[in-house]
GROMACS .gro file of C-alpha atoms in nm:
model
  455
    1MET     CA    1  13.075   7.600   9.263
    2GLY     CA    2  13.389   7.863   9.393
    3GLN     CA    3  13.428   7.775   9.779
    4SER     CA    4  13.638   8.101   9.816
    5LYS     CA    5  13.449   8.393   9.952
    6THR     CA    6  13.390   8.692   9.716
    7GLU     CA    7  13.399   9.028   9.825
    8GLU     CA    8  13.028   8.976   9.858
    9ILE     CA    9  13.017   8.725  10.080
   10ASP     CA   10  13.245   8.851  10.288
   11LEU     CA   11  13.060   9.191  10.265
   12ILE     CA   12  12.707   9.022  10.439
   13VAL     CA   13  12.922   8.752  10.638
   14ASN     CA   14  13.144   9.024  10.772
   15HIS     CA   15  13.046   9.331  10.724
   16PRO     CA   16  12.646   9.451  10.873
   17LYS     CA   17  12.648   9.833  10.816
   18LYS     CA   18  12.852   9.859  10.413
   19ALA     CA   19  12.669   9.537  10.306
   20ILE     CA   20  12.318   9.715  10.447
   21ASN     CA   21  12.378  10.068  10.247
   22LYS     CA   22  12.514   9.856   9.975
   23LEU     CA   23  12.245   9.639   9.949
   24ALA     CA   24  11.943   9.890  10.033
   25LEU     CA   25  12.028  10.102   9.791
   26PRO     CA   26  11.959   9.965   9.447
   27ILE     CA   27  11.709   9.796   9.602
   28ILE     CA   28  11.511  10.141   9.752
   29ILE     CA   29  11.603  10.307   9.352
   30SER     CA   30  11.424  10.036   9.202
   31ASN     CA   31  11.126  10.011   9.481
   32LEU     CA   32  11.106  10.342   9.366
   33PHE     CA   33  11.093  10.358   9.037
   34MET     CA   34  10.835  10.055   9.080
   35THR     CA   35  10.649  10.290   9.274
   36LEU     CA   36  10.739  10.547   9.050
   37ASN     CA   37  10.630  10.327   8.763
   38ASN     CA   38  10.257  10.221   9.022
   39ILE     CA   39  10.206  10.638   9.023
   40ILE     CA   40  10.212  10.697   8.667
   41ASP     CA   41  10.018  10.429   8.564
   42GLY     CA   42   9.729  10.531   8.856
   43ILE     CA   43   9.783  10.904   8.660
   44TRP     CA   44   9.729  10.778   8.263
   45VAL     CA   45   9.470  10.562   8.435
   46ALA     CA   46   9.263  10.829   8.583
   47GLY     CA   47   9.234  11.024   8.266
   48LEU     CA   48   8.995  10.763   8.096
   49GLY     CA   49   8.777  10.904   8.446
   50PRO     CA   50   8.672  10.761   8.769
   51GLU     CA   51   8.564  10.437   8.717
   52SER     CA   52   8.882  10.307   8.589
   53LEU     CA   53   9.072  10.478   8.843
   54ALA     CA   54   8.785  10.295   9.094
   55ALA     CA   55   8.858   9.950   8.842
   56VAL     CA   56   9.178   9.935   8.869
   57GLY     CA   57   9.198  10.035   9.283
   58PHE     CA   58   8.973   9.676   9.326
   59VAL     CA   59   9.220   9.517   9.127
   60THR     CA   60   9.561   9.666   9.305
   61PRO     CA   61   9.465   9.446   9.643
   62LEU     CA   62   9.468   9.093   9.466
   63PHE     CA   63   9.753   9.228   9.244
   64PHE     CA   64   9.973   9.267   9.586
   65ALA     CA   65   9.907   8.963   9.739
   66PHE     CA   66  10.014   8.781   9.476
   67VAL     CA   67  10.274   8.954   9.504
   68GLY     CA   68  10.310   8.937   9.799
   69ILE     CA   69  10.348   8.519   9.742
   70ALA     CA   70  10.652   8.617   9.529
   71ASN     CA   71  10.809   8.841   9.772
   72GLY     CA   72  10.710   8.523  10.036
   73LEU     CA   73  10.855   8.267   9.844
   74GLY     CA   74  11.149   8.499   9.779
   75ALA     CA   75  11.221   8.600  10.174
   76GLY     CA   76  11.242   8.265  10.228
   77SER     CA   77  11.474   8.151   9.943
   78ASN     CA   78  11.678   8.457  10.017
   79SER     CA   79  11.680   8.334  10.371
   80LEU     CA   80  11.795   8.032  10.394
   81ILE     CA   81  12.040   8.070  10.150
   82ALA     CA   82  12.204   8.308  10.322
   83ARG     CA   83  12.217   8.050  10.645
   84CYS     CA   84  12.348   7.823  10.473
   85ILE     CA   85  12.618   8.021  10.298
   86GLY     CA   86  12.745   8.203  10.722
   87ALA     CA   87  12.778   7.867  10.803
   88GLU     CA   88  12.947   7.795  10.520
   89LYS     CA   89  12.745   7.504  10.384
   90TYR     CA   90  12.802   7.658   9.991
   91HIS     CA   91  12.667   7.309   9.817
   92ASP     CA   92  12.388   7.365  10.030
   93ALA     CA   93  12.327   7.688   9.951
   94GLY     CA   94  12.308   7.625   9.543
   95ASN     CA   95  12.058   7.314   9.587
   96SER     CA   96  11.813   7.520   9.788
   97ALA     CA   97  11.884   7.795   9.530
   98ILE     CA   98  11.718   7.505   9.262
   99HIS     CA   99  11.495   7.360   9.523
  100SER     CA  100  11.346   7.736   9.510
  101ILE     CA  101  11.339   7.773   9.171
  102MET     CA  102  11.108   7.488   9.137
  103LEU     CA  103  10.885   7.585   9.329
  104CYS     CA  104  10.767   7.919   9.161
  105PHE     CA  105  10.767   7.724   8.915
  106ILE     CA  106  10.452   7.506   9.126
  107VAL     CA  107  10.267   7.783   9.296
  108THR     CA  108  10.282   7.967   8.955
  109VAL     CA  109  10.126   7.744   8.766
  110ILE     CA  110   9.869   7.749   9.038
  111SER     CA  111   9.766   8.030   9.124
  112THR     CA  112   9.709   8.147   8.654
  113VAL     CA  113   9.474   7.854   8.658
  114LEU     CA  114   9.297   7.933   9.009
  115ILE     CA  115   9.271   8.355   8.939
  116LEU     CA  116   9.085   8.220   8.618
  117VAL     CA  117   8.800   8.076   8.811
  118ILE     CA  118   8.748   8.242   9.116
  119LEU     CA  119   8.858   8.644   8.906
  120LYS     CA  120   8.462   8.776   8.861
  121PRO     CA  121   8.279   8.666   9.177
  122LEU     CA  122   8.572   8.770   9.433
  123LEU     CA  123   8.568   9.147   9.262
  124LEU     CA  124   8.214   9.124   9.322
  125THR     CA  125   8.250   9.058   9.646
  126MET     CA  126   8.470   9.300   9.749
  127GLY     CA  127   8.177   9.564   9.524
  128ALA     CA  128   8.336   9.595   9.218
  129GLY     CA  129   7.957   9.579   9.102
  130GLU     CA  130   7.965   9.901   8.998
  131VAL     CA  131   8.256   9.882   8.801
  132ILE     CA  132   8.288   9.536   8.717
  133ASN     CA  133   8.358   9.514   8.355
  134TYR     CA  134   8.616   9.783   8.362
  135ALA     CA  135   8.767   9.513   8.683
  136LEU     CA  136   8.762   9.223   8.535
  137THR     CA  137   8.939   9.367   8.171
  138TYR     CA  138   9.235   9.478   8.335
  139GLY     CA  139   9.254   9.211   8.591
  140TYR     CA  140   9.246   8.885   8.392
  141ILE     CA  141   9.527   9.044   8.190
  142VAL     CA  142   9.719   9.191   8.447
  143LEU     CA  143   9.654   8.887   8.725
  144GLY     CA  144   9.677   8.620   8.460
  145GLY     CA  145  10.016   8.720   8.392
  146VAL     CA  146  10.154   8.644   8.784
  147TYR     CA  147  10.480   8.438   8.592
  148SER     CA  148  10.558   8.808   8.525
  149LEU     CA  149  10.591   8.796   8.901
  150PHE     CA  150  10.663   8.518   9.089
  151ILE     CA  151  10.953   8.419   8.852
  152PRO     CA  152  11.150   8.779   8.809
  153ALA     CA  153  11.094   8.775   9.223
  154MET     CA  154  11.240   8.430   9.294
  155LEU     CA  155  11.566   8.509   9.102
  156ALA     CA  156  11.605   8.842   9.246
  157ALA     CA  157  11.613   8.716   9.596
  158ILE     CA  158  11.832   8.408   9.475
  159PHE     CA  159  12.101   8.698   9.344
  160ARG     CA  160  12.022   8.942   9.674
  161SER     CA  161  12.100   8.662   9.900
  162GLN     CA  162  12.473   8.581   9.725
  163GLY     CA  163  12.518   9.006   9.770
  164GLU     CA  164  12.460   9.047   9.384
  165ILE     CA  165  12.205   9.360   9.447
  166GLU     CA  166  12.251   9.500   9.094
  167ARG     CA  167  12.091   9.174   8.919
  168ALA     CA  168  11.787   9.158   9.203
  169SER     CA  169  11.754   9.551   9.166
  170TYR     CA  170  11.837   9.665   8.795
  171PRO     CA  171  11.534   9.438   8.631
  172LEU     CA  172  11.296   9.578   8.871
  173MET     CA  173  11.384   9.925   8.707
  174LEU     CA  174  11.352   9.832   8.387
  175THR     CA  175  11.013   9.714   8.414
  176ALA     CA  176  10.923  10.004   8.525
  177ILE     CA  177  11.063  10.213   8.278
  178ILE     CA  178  10.955  10.016   8.005
  179ASN     CA  179  10.566  10.046   8.188
  180MET     CA  180  10.582  10.372   8.151
  181ILE     CA  181  10.701  10.390   7.784
  182LEU     CA  182  10.388  10.175   7.704
  183ASP     CA  183  10.175  10.316   7.909
  184PRO     CA  184  10.074  10.649   7.696
  185ILE     CA  185  10.102  10.440   7.358
  186PHE     CA  186   9.883  10.137   7.462
  187ILE     CA  187   9.632  10.338   7.687
  188TYR     CA  188   9.589  10.667   7.447
  189VAL     CA  189   9.802  10.625   7.108
  190LEU     CA  190   9.642  10.245   7.041
  191GLY     CA  191   9.347  10.402   7.262
  192TRP     CA  192   9.333  10.022   7.460
  193GLY     CA  193   9.227  10.228   7.735
  194ILE     CA  194   9.280  10.036   8.102
  195THR     CA  195   9.336   9.712   7.849
  196GLY     CA  196   9.689   9.913   7.751
  197ALA     CA  197   9.786   9.959   8.069
  198ALA     CA  198   9.742   9.615   8.181
  199ILE     CA  199   9.862   9.461   7.848
  200ALA     CA  200  10.187   9.673   7.919
  201THR     CA  201  10.252   9.642   8.265
  202VAL     CA  202  10.221   9.259   8.209
  203LEU     CA  203  10.479   9.316   7.913
  204ALA     CA  204  10.721   9.512   8.001
  205ALA     CA  205  10.766   9.319   8.356
  206THR     CA  206  10.809   8.993   8.079
  207LEU     CA  207  11.113   9.222   7.885
  208ALA     CA  208  11.261   9.260   8.206
  209MET     CA  209  11.278   8.921   8.364
  210LEU     CA  210  11.499   8.758   7.995
  211PRO     CA  211  11.846   8.963   8.150
  212MET     CA  212  11.783   8.793   8.510
  213LEU     CA  213  11.705   8.402   8.260
  214TYR     CA  214  11.996   8.502   8.097
  215TRP     CA  215  12.280   8.604   8.404
  216MET     CA  216  12.141   8.255   8.546
  217PHE     CA  217  12.098   7.963   8.284
  218TYR     CA  218  12.323   8.083   8.066
  219LYS     CA  219  12.619   8.285   8.158
  220LYS     CA  220  12.630   8.098   8.500
  221ASP     CA  221  12.945   8.423   8.680
  222SER     CA  222  12.763   8.392   9.011
  223PHE     CA  223  12.894   8.253   9.383
  224LEU     CA  224  12.596   7.948   9.355
  225GLU     CA  225  12.600   7.791   9.055
  226ILE     CA  226  12.212   7.675   8.911
  227ARG     CA  227  12.212   7.382   8.751
  228LEU     CA  228  11.875   7.277   8.729
  229SER     CA  229  11.969   6.974   8.601
  230GLU     CA  230  12.133   6.851   8.933
  231TYR     CA  231  11.833   6.841   9.065
  232LYS     CA  232  11.698   6.625   9.342
  233ARG     CA  233  11.409   6.661   9.529
  234ASP     CA  234  11.471   6.729   9.888
  235LEU     CA  235  11.133   6.802  10.049
  236SER     CA  236  11.331   6.892  10.419
  237ILE     CA  237  11.422   7.224  10.195
  238TYR     CA  238  11.082   7.301  10.055
  239LYS     CA  239  11.016   7.251  10.426
  240GLU     CA  240  11.285   7.570  10.504
  241ILE     CA  241  11.140   7.762  10.241
  242LEU     CA  242  10.780   7.753  10.341
  243VAL     CA  243  10.859   7.818  10.727
  244VAL     CA  244  10.950   8.153  10.664
  245GLY     CA  245  10.808   8.216  10.239
  246VAL     CA  246  10.444   8.101  10.370
  247PRO     CA  247  10.384   8.322  10.688
  248ALA     CA  248  10.590   8.598  10.490
  249SER     CA  249  10.340   8.549  10.201
  250LEU     CA  250  10.066   8.497  10.407
  251GLU     CA  251  10.132   8.869  10.534
  252GLN     CA  252  10.084   9.027  10.228
  253PHE     CA  253   9.744   8.848  10.213
  254ILE     CA  254   9.622   9.016  10.574
  255LEU     CA  255   9.807   9.297  10.429
  256SER     CA  256   9.598   9.323  10.041
  257PHE     CA  257   9.241   9.171  10.280
  258VAL     CA  258   9.301   9.513  10.463
  259SER     CA  259   9.285   9.667  10.147
  260ILE     CA  260   9.013   9.529  10.009
  261LEU     CA  261   8.848   9.559  10.354
  262MET     CA  262   8.938   9.957  10.380
  263ASN     CA  263   8.796   9.942  10.005
  264TYR     CA  264   8.474   9.821  10.086
  265TRP     CA  265   8.410   9.991  10.391
  266LEU     CA  266   8.473  10.313  10.228
  267THR     CA  267   8.209  10.217   9.920
  268LEU     CA  268   7.998  10.239  10.200
  269LEU     CA  269   8.029  10.541  10.338
  270SER     CA  270   8.161  10.704  10.051
  271GLY     CA  271   8.078  10.570   9.714
  272THR     CA  272   8.338  10.504   9.445
  273ILE     CA  273   8.456  10.819   9.493
  274ALA     CA  274   8.612  10.772   9.840
  275VAL     CA  275   8.823  10.463   9.664
  276ALA     CA  276   8.962  10.581   9.349
  277ALA     CA  277   9.102  10.892   9.619
  278TYR     CA  278   9.248  10.673   9.884
  279THR     CA  279   9.346  10.422   9.556
  280ALA     CA  280   9.537  10.742   9.437
  281THR     CA  281   9.701  10.831   9.814
  282TRP     CA  282   9.824  10.550   9.806
  283ARG     CA  283   9.995  10.576   9.519
  284LEU     CA  284  10.212  10.802   9.703
  285ILE     CA  285  10.247  10.646   9.985
  286SER     CA  286  10.400  10.379   9.845
  287ILE     CA  287  10.700  10.605   9.778
  288GLY     CA  288  10.744  10.669  10.168
  289ILE     CA  289  10.742  10.280  10.157
  290SER     CA  290  10.940  10.163   9.905
  291PRO     CA  291  11.290  10.299  10.096
  292LEU     CA  292  11.183  10.143  10.441
  293ILE     CA  293  11.106   9.778  10.242
  294GLY     CA  294  11.424   9.843  10.037
  295ILE     CA  295  11.622   9.853  10.434
  296GLY     CA  296  11.400   9.540  10.536
  297VAL     CA  297  11.511   9.318  10.263
  298ALA     CA  298  11.832   9.423  10.293
  299ALA     CA  299  11.851   9.332  10.655
  300LEU     CA  300  11.699   9.006  10.594
  301THR     CA  301  12.030   8.946  10.376
  302VAL     CA  302  12.262   9.027  10.673
  303GLY     CA  303  12.096   8.869  10.922
  304GLY     CA  304  11.999   8.605  10.763
  305ALA     CA  305  12.356   8.560  10.764
  306ALA     CA  306  12.510   8.699  11.040
  307TYR     CA  307  12.253   8.353  11.244
  308GLY     CA  308  12.356   8.153  11.026
  309ALA     CA  309  12.701   8.189  11.197
  310ARG     CA  310  12.597   8.251  11.530
  311ASN     CA  311  12.645   8.616  11.529
  312LEU     CA  312  12.486   8.812  11.761
  313ASP     CA  313  12.684   9.106  11.751
  314ASN     CA  314  12.591   9.129  11.372
  315LEU     CA  315  12.227   9.017  11.396
  316LYS     CA  316  12.164   9.344  11.643
  317THR     CA  317  12.381   9.579  11.391
  318ALA     CA  318  12.123   9.487  11.128
  319LEU     CA  319  11.829   9.485  11.324
  320ASN     CA  320  11.947   9.836  11.475
  321TYR     CA  321  12.111  10.024  11.181
  322GLY     CA  322  11.875   9.913  10.964
  323VAL     CA  323  11.578  10.076  11.214
  324LYS     CA  324  11.715  10.424  11.260
  325LEU     CA  325  11.802  10.487  10.820
  326GLY     CA  326  11.441  10.394  10.825
  327MET     CA  327  11.321  10.598  11.127
  328ILE     CA  328  11.554  10.883  10.894
  329SER     CA  329  11.358  10.831  10.668
  330SER     CA  330  11.041  10.798  10.738
  331VAL     CA  331  11.025  11.084  10.890
  332ILE     CA  332  11.213  11.309  10.574
  333ILE     CA  333  10.922  11.152  10.346
  334CYS     CA  334  10.661  11.187  10.575
  335SER     CA  335  10.719  11.591  10.627
  336PHE     CA  336  10.726  11.590  10.259
  337PHE     CA  337  10.360  11.471  10.193
  338PHE     CA  338  10.172  11.685  10.488
  339ILE     CA  339  10.369  12.014  10.326
  340PHE     CA  340  10.333  11.924   9.946
  341ALA     CA  341  10.045  11.760   9.971
  342GLU     CA  342   9.775  12.032   9.810
  343PRO     CA  343  10.056  12.036   9.458
  344LEU     CA  344  10.049  11.644   9.503
  345SER     CA  345   9.691  11.573   9.458
  346PHE     CA  346   9.670  11.734   9.070
  347ILE     CA  347   9.904  11.442   8.964
  348PHE     CA  348   9.558  11.208   9.032
  349SER     CA  349   9.292  11.555   8.918
  350TYR     CA  350   9.468  11.714   8.629
  351SER     CA  351   9.189  11.517   8.381
  352ALA     CA  352   8.799  11.734   8.386
  353SER     CA  353   8.640  11.372   8.462
  354SER     CA  354   8.882  11.345   8.805
  355ALA     CA  355   8.920  11.728   8.902
  356VAL     CA  356   8.650  11.552   9.237
  357LEU     CA  357   8.926  11.416   9.328
  358SER     CA  358   9.157  11.661   9.446
  359ALA     CA  359   9.056  11.757   9.801
  360ARG     CA  360   8.976  11.427   9.895
  361VAL     CA  361   9.326  11.347   9.837
  362VAL     CA  362   9.454  11.611   9.978
  363GLU     CA  363   9.266  11.559  10.297
  364ALA     CA  364   9.381  11.202  10.268
  365LEU     CA  365   9.748  11.238  10.251
  366ARG     CA  366   9.807  11.473  10.526
  367ILE     CA  367   9.662  11.199  10.742
  368LEU     CA  368   9.793  10.857  10.577
  369CYS     CA  369  10.204  10.997  10.572
  370PHE     CA  370  10.186  10.948  10.912
  371PHE     CA  371  10.157  10.595  10.887
  372ILE     CA  372  10.526  10.542  10.807
  373LEU     CA  373  10.588  10.758  11.023
  374PHE     CA  374  10.701  10.386  11.317
  375MET     CA  375  10.684  10.168  11.012
  376PRO     CA  376  11.042  10.116  11.003
  377LEU     CA  377  11.025   9.941  11.372
  378GLY     CA  378  10.807   9.678  11.222
  379ILE     CA  379  10.940   9.590  10.922
  380VAL     CA  380  11.285   9.535  10.987
  381ALA     CA  381  11.177   9.386  11.353
  382GLY     CA  382  11.023   9.116  11.116
  383ASN     CA  383  11.291   9.083  10.854
  384ILE     CA  384  11.494   9.050  11.142
  385PHE     CA  385  11.244   8.761  11.239
  386GLN     CA  386  11.235   8.614  10.938
  387SER     CA  387  11.598   8.585  10.849
  388MET     CA  388  11.619   8.382  11.075
  389GLY     CA  389  11.378   8.121  11.008
  390LYS     CA  390  11.085   8.265  11.273
  391GLY     CA  391  10.856   8.368  11.000
  392THR     CA  392  10.571   8.258  11.178
  393ILE     CA  393  10.626   8.495  11.486
  394SER     CA  394  10.630   8.722  11.164
  395LEU     CA  395  10.358   8.653  11.085
  396ILE     CA  396  10.132   8.701  11.421
  397LEU     CA  397  10.372   9.096  11.474
  398THR     CA  398  10.132   9.141  11.123
  399ILE     CA  399   9.823   9.022  11.178
  400LEU     CA  400   9.892   9.154  11.519
  401ARG     CA  401   9.969   9.529  11.378
  402SER     CA  402   9.688   9.517  11.065
  403PHE     CA  403   9.480   9.278  11.112
  404ILE     CA  404   9.376   9.355  11.413
  405LEU     CA  405   9.467   9.669  11.585
  406GLU     CA  406   9.415   9.886  11.205
  407VAL     CA  407   9.100   9.717  11.126
  408LEU     CA  408   8.998   9.780  11.543
  409PHE     CA  409   9.045  10.102  11.519
  410ALA     CA  410   8.987  10.147  11.133
  411GLY     CA  411   8.617  10.043  11.242
  412LEU     CA  412   8.638  10.224  11.577
  413PHE     CA  413   8.688  10.572  11.455
  414ALA     CA  414   8.482  10.547  11.124
  415PHE     CA  415   8.120  10.393  11.246
  416VAL     CA  416   8.170  10.453  11.595
  417PHE     CA  417   8.314  10.784  11.601
  418ASP     CA  418   8.109  10.833  11.273
  419LEU     CA  419   8.393  11.023  11.073
  420ALA     CA  420   8.354  10.842  10.761
  421ASP     CA  421   8.680  10.816  10.533
  422ILE     CA  422   8.842  11.011  10.786
  423GLY     CA  423   8.806  10.813  11.085
  424ILE     CA  424   8.930  10.475  10.844
  425TYR     CA  425   9.238  10.701  10.777
  426ILE     CA  426   9.289  10.775  11.176
  427GLY     CA  427   9.312  10.459  11.234
  428ILE     CA  428   9.486  10.276  10.988
  429VAL     CA  429   9.778  10.503  11.101
  430CYS     CA  430   9.675  10.428  11.478
  431GLY     CA  431   9.700  10.074  11.411
  432MET     CA  432   9.994  10.077  11.172
  433SER     CA  433  10.195  10.286  11.455
  434ILE     CA  434  10.186  10.084  11.770
  435GLY     CA  435  10.158   9.739  11.611
  436SER     CA  436  10.511   9.796  11.521
  437ILE     CA  437  10.641   9.959  11.865
  438ILE     CA  438  10.514   9.659  11.992
  439GLY     CA  439  10.717   9.414  11.683
  440PHE     CA  440  11.033   9.577  11.774
  441ILE     CA  441  11.002   9.543  12.119
  442TYR     CA  442  10.962   9.221  12.099
  443VAL     CA  443  11.229   9.170  11.860
  444ASN     CA  444  11.528   9.253  12.110
  445TYR     CA  445  11.307   9.067  12.376
  446TYR     CA  446  11.376   8.700  12.181
  447LEU     CA  447  11.762   8.787  12.118
  448ASN     CA  448  11.788   8.830  12.450
  449LYS     CA  449  11.603   8.549  12.551
  450HIS     CA  450  11.755   8.319  12.272
  451ARG     CA  451  12.195   8.452  12.308
  452SER     CA  452  12.304   8.043  12.404
  453TYR     CA  453  12.209   8.014  12.049
  454PHE     CA  454  12.500   8.245  11.913
  455LYS     CA  455  12.856   8.191  11.975
   0.00000   0.00000   0.00000
């Protein structure tokens, strides 16, 4: 393992603003590609009719729950390795990377078995009875291929923690490109329908994963040299990864649970058509969320290095500069969605069988676009806590924001004020906005209270 700092390491340790700019942009681009892929996937599935789109809508929260586990474990690895690098403990950083990979394999096996056992009863509990056959067909394939989520997410986190952002991000872009090519071929040309959409998703991720495996285990030219043959189990390293990884994973579970609950409430209030419209709208909203996630992940890496080096100024720079970039992005995207809601709705209602969705998507998008507005405050605050190894605090803020405030306000507006699906959208926006503001206030309070830790 090389002991001299590379240019990338120097950047994340000593130049926080430049590092966030460099790290965030490829992550944002790759996230946008992945989001575009989800939208295009939804467009092709929408052509099969509202039942297929609703079936995907029921599986999607479960899929993102596993994405959350993958990203959560990656956040734990990213935080620990970045802190080791900031403290110039390079051997510990490499050892942490090896343990991260081993942990990834263990969780992949457990998750795959779990899916096969609980998927059908879980979907039925979620209210997918009307479209259960479609949902099972799609779900068994997409969720059975979770290895294609876990392994790339962990490898990307290891690359990202040492500043190799291109290797972390470009394979994710490749996944989206391959899937966009395979979708129409598998769904319509080969006539596989919703099965084809699922196979395309897993196959694309598998093919794009191969370059990452090549770079890490064959080429071996990174700052950290990863040799699995040198693995010697250290439970304290697993603990350090999981201290951030488990709360970060639970955050996504909470978000997925809230999404499942919203789908269920929408089914009660307005039927599966409302679920299909919500699913379509959320694919568009995820475009606005993608830049914020990219900025937050960049802040996590830079914040981890700053915390390891006990540099409060750099940590605050990561927080404030990340929020500034995020707010600029959210204002622009929120405005775009509000103004162009009508033409955007047509991409999910182009076929005769899905034309009924158009008005509902416009209505939902012009409310849910405000969900993005204050989101940077909460996302970056949470990532800064993760960068310090304080995953539990980040989890508590997510519980407050999503599980308590979003659910509380959505239930209040939908059922008490009798606004039905519109009330759910308004409630989600109110909960996110208030919770994000609270998160930003608290992270500033926390940093000021613990100034004595830093140099």
